[in-house]
Short mmCIF file of C-alpha atoms in Angstrom, two decimals:
data_model
loop_
_atom_site.label_atom_id
_atom_site.label_comp_id
_atom_site.label_asym_id
_atom_site.label_seq_id
_atom_site.Cartn_x
_atom_site.Cartn_y
_atom_site.Cartn_z
CA MET A 1 0.02 -0.08 -0.31
CA LYS A 2 1.55 3.13 -1.08
CA SER A 3 1.53 5.95 1.86
CA GLU A 4 0.13 9.53 0.99
CA ILE A 5 2.18 12.09 1.33
CA GLU A 6 0.55 15.70 1.76
CA HIS A 7 2.47 17.81 -0.98
CA PRO A 8 3.99 21.21 0.95
CA ASN A 9 1.82 23.42 -1.24
CA SER A 10 -1.41 22.28 -1.42
CA GLU A 11 -4.30 19.76 0.48
CA ILE A 12 -4.17 17.61 -2.18
CA LYS A 13 -1.81 14.16 -1.26
CA TYR A 14 -0.47 13.13 -4.08
CA LYS A 15 -0.72 9.02 -5.15
CA HIS A 16 1.05 9.12 -8.60
CA ILE A 17 3.98 10.45 -9.67
CA PHE A 18 4.16 11.11 -13.53
CA PHE A 19 7.94 11.78 -15.00
CA ASP A 20 8.57 13.03 -18.06
CA LEU A 21 12.31 11.08 -19.19
CA ASP A 22 14.59 13.22 -22.11
CA HIS A 23 15.95 16.65 -20.56
CA THR A 24 14.00 15.98 -17.05
CA ILE A 25 15.84 11.94 -16.36
CA TRP A 26 17.67 11.04 -18.80
CA ASP A 27 20.29 14.15 -19.82
CA PHE A 28 19.31 14.23 -23.79
CA ASP A 29 21.88 16.95 -24.53
CA LYS A 30 24.88 15.77 -22.71
CA ASN A 31 24.15 12.34 -24.49
CA ALA A 32 23.85 14.10 -27.47
CA GLU A 33 27.03 15.93 -27.39
CA GLU A 34 28.81 12.41 -26.57
CA THR A 35 27.05 11.05 -29.49
CA LEU A 36 27.75 13.64 -32.20
CA HIS A 37 31.46 14.26 -30.89
CA GLU A 38 31.92 10.02 -32.17
CA LEU A 39 29.84 11.23 -35.69
CA PHE A 40 31.88 13.68 -35.78
CA ILE A 41 35.11 11.94 -35.71
CA LEU A 42 33.53 8.78 -37.55
CA HIS A 43 32.50 10.49 -40.21
CA ARG A 44 35.45 13.04 -40.86
CA LEU A 45 32.98 15.86 -40.78
CA GLN A 46 36.07 18.53 -40.86
CA GLU A 47 37.45 16.61 -43.85
CA ILE A 48 34.10 17.43 -45.94
CA GLY A 49 34.05 21.33 -44.48
CA LEU A 50 32.93 21.42 -41.09
CA PRO A 51 35.13 24.11 -38.46
CA SER A 52 34.54 22.56 -35.39
CA ALA A 53 32.88 19.40 -33.26
CA ASP A 54 31.65 22.14 -30.88
CA LEU A 55 30.27 24.38 -33.63
CA PHE A 56 28.16 21.29 -35.05
CA ILE A 57 26.73 20.74 -31.76
CA GLU A 58 25.84 24.03 -30.65
CA THR A 59 23.94 24.23 -33.86
CA TYR A 60 22.42 20.88 -33.81
CA THR A 61 20.91 21.54 -30.21
CA ARG A 62 19.21 24.91 -31.23
CA ASN A 63 17.90 23.52 -34.69
CA ASN A 64 16.45 19.91 -32.69
CA HIS A 65 15.13 21.37 -29.65
CA GLU A 66 13.07 24.40 -31.99
CA LEU A 67 12.03 21.41 -34.49
CA TRP A 68 10.78 19.16 -30.80
CA ALA A 69 8.64 22.21 -30.32
CA GLN A 70 7.08 21.51 -33.33
CA TYR A 71 6.70 18.17 -32.94
CA HIS A 72 5.47 18.67 -29.61
CA THR A 73 2.93 20.79 -31.12
CA GLY A 74 1.77 18.80 -33.87
CA VAL A 75 3.38 21.21 -36.49
CA ILE A 76 5.49 18.77 -37.92
CA THR A 77 5.55 14.40 -38.09
CA LYS A 78 8.68 12.42 -36.50
CA GLU A 79 9.84 11.92 -40.22
CA GLU A 80 9.88 15.36 -40.68
CA LEU A 81 11.76 15.95 -37.53
CA ARG A 82 14.71 13.62 -38.33
CA ASP A 83 14.72 14.40 -41.80
CA ALA A 84 15.52 17.96 -41.17
CA ARG A 85 17.95 18.33 -38.05
CA PHE A 86 20.67 17.13 -39.66
CA LYS A 87 20.23 18.32 -42.68
CA ARG A 88 19.48 22.05 -41.63
CA THR A 89 22.67 22.07 -39.43
CA PHE A 90 24.48 20.91 -42.42
CA ILE A 91 23.29 23.36 -44.64
CA GLN A 92 23.59 26.19 -42.26
CA LEU A 93 26.93 25.90 -41.41
CA GLY A 94 28.01 25.53 -45.25
CA LEU A 95 27.59 22.58 -46.21
CA HIS A 96 26.87 21.41 -49.93
CA PRO A 97 23.61 19.10 -49.83
CA ASP A 98 25.64 16.95 -51.93
CA LEU A 99 28.12 16.36 -49.28
CA ILE A 100 25.50 15.54 -46.15
CA PRO A 101 26.92 12.01 -45.14
CA ALA A 102 23.40 9.74 -45.82
CA ASP A 103 23.21 7.87 -43.24
CA PHE A 104 23.87 10.37 -39.95
CA GLU A 105 20.68 10.89 -38.69
CA ASP A 106 20.51 6.73 -38.92
CA ALA A 107 23.75 6.18 -37.19
CA TYR A 108 23.07 8.90 -34.64
CA VAL A 109 19.62 6.93 -34.10
CA ARG A 110 21.40 3.77 -33.51
CA LEU A 111 24.48 5.19 -30.86
CA CYS A 112 22.83 7.91 -29.05
CA PRO A 113 20.03 5.97 -27.07
CA THR A 114 22.76 4.17 -25.54
CA LYS A 115 24.39 6.59 -24.28
CA THR A 116 23.93 6.36 -20.10
CA ASN A 117 24.35 9.47 -18.50
CA LEU A 118 21.24 10.71 -15.93
CA PHE A 119 20.83 13.98 -14.55
CA PRO A 120 22.63 13.92 -10.81
CA HIS A 121 21.02 12.18 -7.79
CA ALA A 122 18.20 9.92 -10.57
CA HIS A 123 18.23 6.78 -9.15
CA GLU A 124 18.73 8.00 -5.36
CA THR A 125 15.42 10.41 -5.93
CA LEU A 126 13.85 7.81 -7.82
CA GLN A 127 14.25 5.24 -5.35
CA TYR A 128 12.89 7.48 -2.81
CA LEU A 129 9.70 8.40 -4.48
CA GLN A 130 8.95 4.85 -5.25
CA GLY A 131 8.96 4.19 -1.47
CA LYS A 132 5.82 6.62 -1.43
CA TYR A 133 4.10 6.64 -4.46
CA THR A 134 3.17 5.23 -7.74
CA LEU A 135 5.84 6.16 -11.04
CA HIS A 136 4.98 6.31 -14.36
CA LEU A 137 6.66 7.52 -17.42
CA ILE A 138 4.88 10.05 -20.09
CA SER A 139 6.92 10.54 -23.33
CA ASN A 140 7.01 12.18 -26.39
CA GLY A 141 10.17 10.39 -27.68
CA PHE A 142 10.07 7.90 -30.10
CA LYS A 143 9.17 4.71 -28.74
CA GLU A 144 12.33 2.38 -30.25
CA SER A 145 14.59 4.76 -28.52
CA GLN A 146 12.79 5.13 -25.00
CA GLN A 147 13.10 1.09 -24.10
CA LEU A 148 16.67 0.85 -25.23
CA LYS A 149 17.39 4.58 -23.02
CA ILE A 150 15.41 2.88 -19.64
CA SER A 151 16.52 -0.71 -20.06
CA GLY A 152 20.39 1.02 -20.16
CA THR A 153 20.25 3.03 -17.24
CA ASN A 154 18.53 0.71 -15.37
CA LEU A 155 15.46 3.01 -14.78
CA ASP A 156 13.18 -0.23 -15.74
CA GLY A 157 11.78 -1.26 -12.18
CA TYR A 158 11.13 2.59 -11.09
CA PHE A 159 7.74 2.77 -12.97
CA GLN A 160 4.78 0.78 -13.10
CA HIS A 161 3.72 2.09 -16.53
CA ILE A 162 5.78 4.03 -19.72
CA ILE A 163 3.67 5.75 -21.79
CA VAL A 164 5.25 6.48 -25.30
CA SER A 165 2.84 9.20 -27.01
CA GLU A 166 3.38 6.95 -30.62
CA ASP A 167 1.76 4.58 -28.81
CA VAL A 168 -1.27 6.64 -27.48
CA GLY A 169 -1.62 8.81 -30.98
CA VAL A 170 -0.78 12.13 -29.71
CA ASN A 171 1.74 14.13 -27.90
CA LYS A 172 2.35 16.16 -24.83
CA PRO A 173 0.46 18.76 -24.30
CA ASP A 174 -2.82 17.29 -25.22
CA LYS A 175 -5.05 16.53 -22.61
CA ALA A 176 -5.98 13.24 -24.05
CA ILE A 177 -2.59 11.70 -22.87
CA PHE A 178 -2.74 12.81 -19.61
CA GLU A 179 -6.39 11.44 -19.67
CA TYR A 180 -4.99 7.90 -21.08
CA ALA A 181 -2.29 7.99 -18.44
CA VAL A 182 -4.44 8.60 -15.39
CA LYS A 183 -6.79 6.14 -16.87
CA LEU A 184 -4.44 3.48 -17.38
CA ALA A 185 -2.79 4.30 -13.77
CA GLY A 186 -6.17 3.84 -12.23
CA THR A 187 -6.01 6.93 -10.42
CA THR A 188 -7.63 10.82 -10.79
CA ARG A 189 -5.57 13.96 -11.62
CA THR A 190 -6.14 15.40 -8.13
CA GLU A 191 -3.91 12.90 -6.76
CA SER A 192 -1.47 13.02 -9.44
CA VAL A 193 1.82 15.38 -10.49
CA MET A 194 3.48 15.85 -13.57
CA ILE A 195 7.48 16.36 -13.33
CA GLY A 196 8.92 17.70 -16.58
CA ASP A 197 11.53 20.31 -18.26
CA SER A 198 9.12 21.22 -21.11
CA LEU A 199 7.00 24.42 -19.59
CA GLU A 200 4.63 23.91 -23.12
CA ALA A 201 4.31 20.13 -23.34
CA ASP A 202 4.72 18.91 -19.40
CA ILE A 203 3.97 21.85 -17.17
CA TYR A 204 1.19 23.96 -19.48
CA GLY A 205 0.01 20.28 -20.57
CA ALA A 206 -0.48 18.81 -16.84
CA LEU A 207 -1.71 22.29 -15.70
CA ASN A 208 -4.52 22.45 -18.76
CA TYR A 209 -5.41 19.02 -18.12
CA GLY A 210 -6.42 19.60 -14.18
CA MET A 211 -3.04 18.08 -12.84
CA ASP A 212 -0.30 19.55 -10.64
CA ALA A 213 2.60 19.86 -12.40
CA ILE A 214 6.48 20.50 -11.15
CA TYR A 215 8.62 22.32 -13.38
CA PHE A 216 12.38 20.80 -13.79
CA ASN A 217 14.85 23.84 -14.49
CA PRO A 218 18.20 22.76 -14.21
CA PHE A 219 19.49 25.82 -16.17
CA SER A 220 17.65 28.09 -13.68
CA VAL A 221 16.25 30.04 -16.70
CA PRO A 222 13.29 32.76 -15.22
CA LYS A 223 10.32 31.15 -14.43
CA PRO A 224 6.85 32.47 -15.58
CA ASP A 225 4.83 33.72 -12.94
CA ASP A 226 1.83 31.07 -13.86
CA VAL A 227 4.07 28.09 -13.17
CA PRO A 228 3.70 27.52 -9.15
CA VAL A 229 6.80 25.12 -8.46
CA GLN A 230 9.98 24.63 -9.74
CA ILE A 231 13.09 22.34 -8.76
CA THR A 232 16.49 22.84 -10.28
CA HIS A 233 17.65 19.49 -9.17
CA LEU A 234 16.02 16.55 -8.92
CA LYS A 235 17.12 15.86 -5.59
CA GLU A 236 15.19 18.78 -4.63
CA LEU A 237 12.00 16.16 -4.59
CA THR A 238 12.78 14.34 -1.87
CA LEU A 239 12.42 17.17 0.34
CA LEU A 240 9.27 18.51 -1.51
CA LEU A 241 7.13 15.36 -1.75
#
């Protein structure tokens, strides 16, 4: 029987915690950086005109974040995201389209999910929370990648349900994915809280559905006034919940 811990900022006693995965538990940017450094060398990108791995990674990261924001809100598809992120990066860095390595996206998709960097204190925090709540994941990430990330970092045992948007047919912030997750967990929105890094997908998605949310803000960007609770380190959850 899971204990009911009163949230310090409300009268609600949560029973279920829903986590985002990428950029919240699994350190997407750090894992992508490791992957891209390896692929920069493997594909000899400097020899075909790219000046440095760091500039390549910086440009890719900016493009990838922009495209994921569009994917979250249904502006582009998974296929369009994957087709655009490296092509756009190479072209912005002055590479002729004919010189773009044809298999670069496939190589990235194979390698990146095998990386194992998590945010600090991820396991410690999840172990603590698992003793008090039932934990779940809600991810907009791509199904074939998410299970590799979860199994490769030994996260499997923490979560009762792993909900991937591709299986549901809608992405966060659509209310339907939160409704699906809550029903699957056999709980209610008022007994649940969402924790994630994306204001649009995780925080406003949950709040608009009627579920409380905790904003994971590891880079301490200015918090909007309408976001009630934030943390900058996962370990803060052991004091908050």
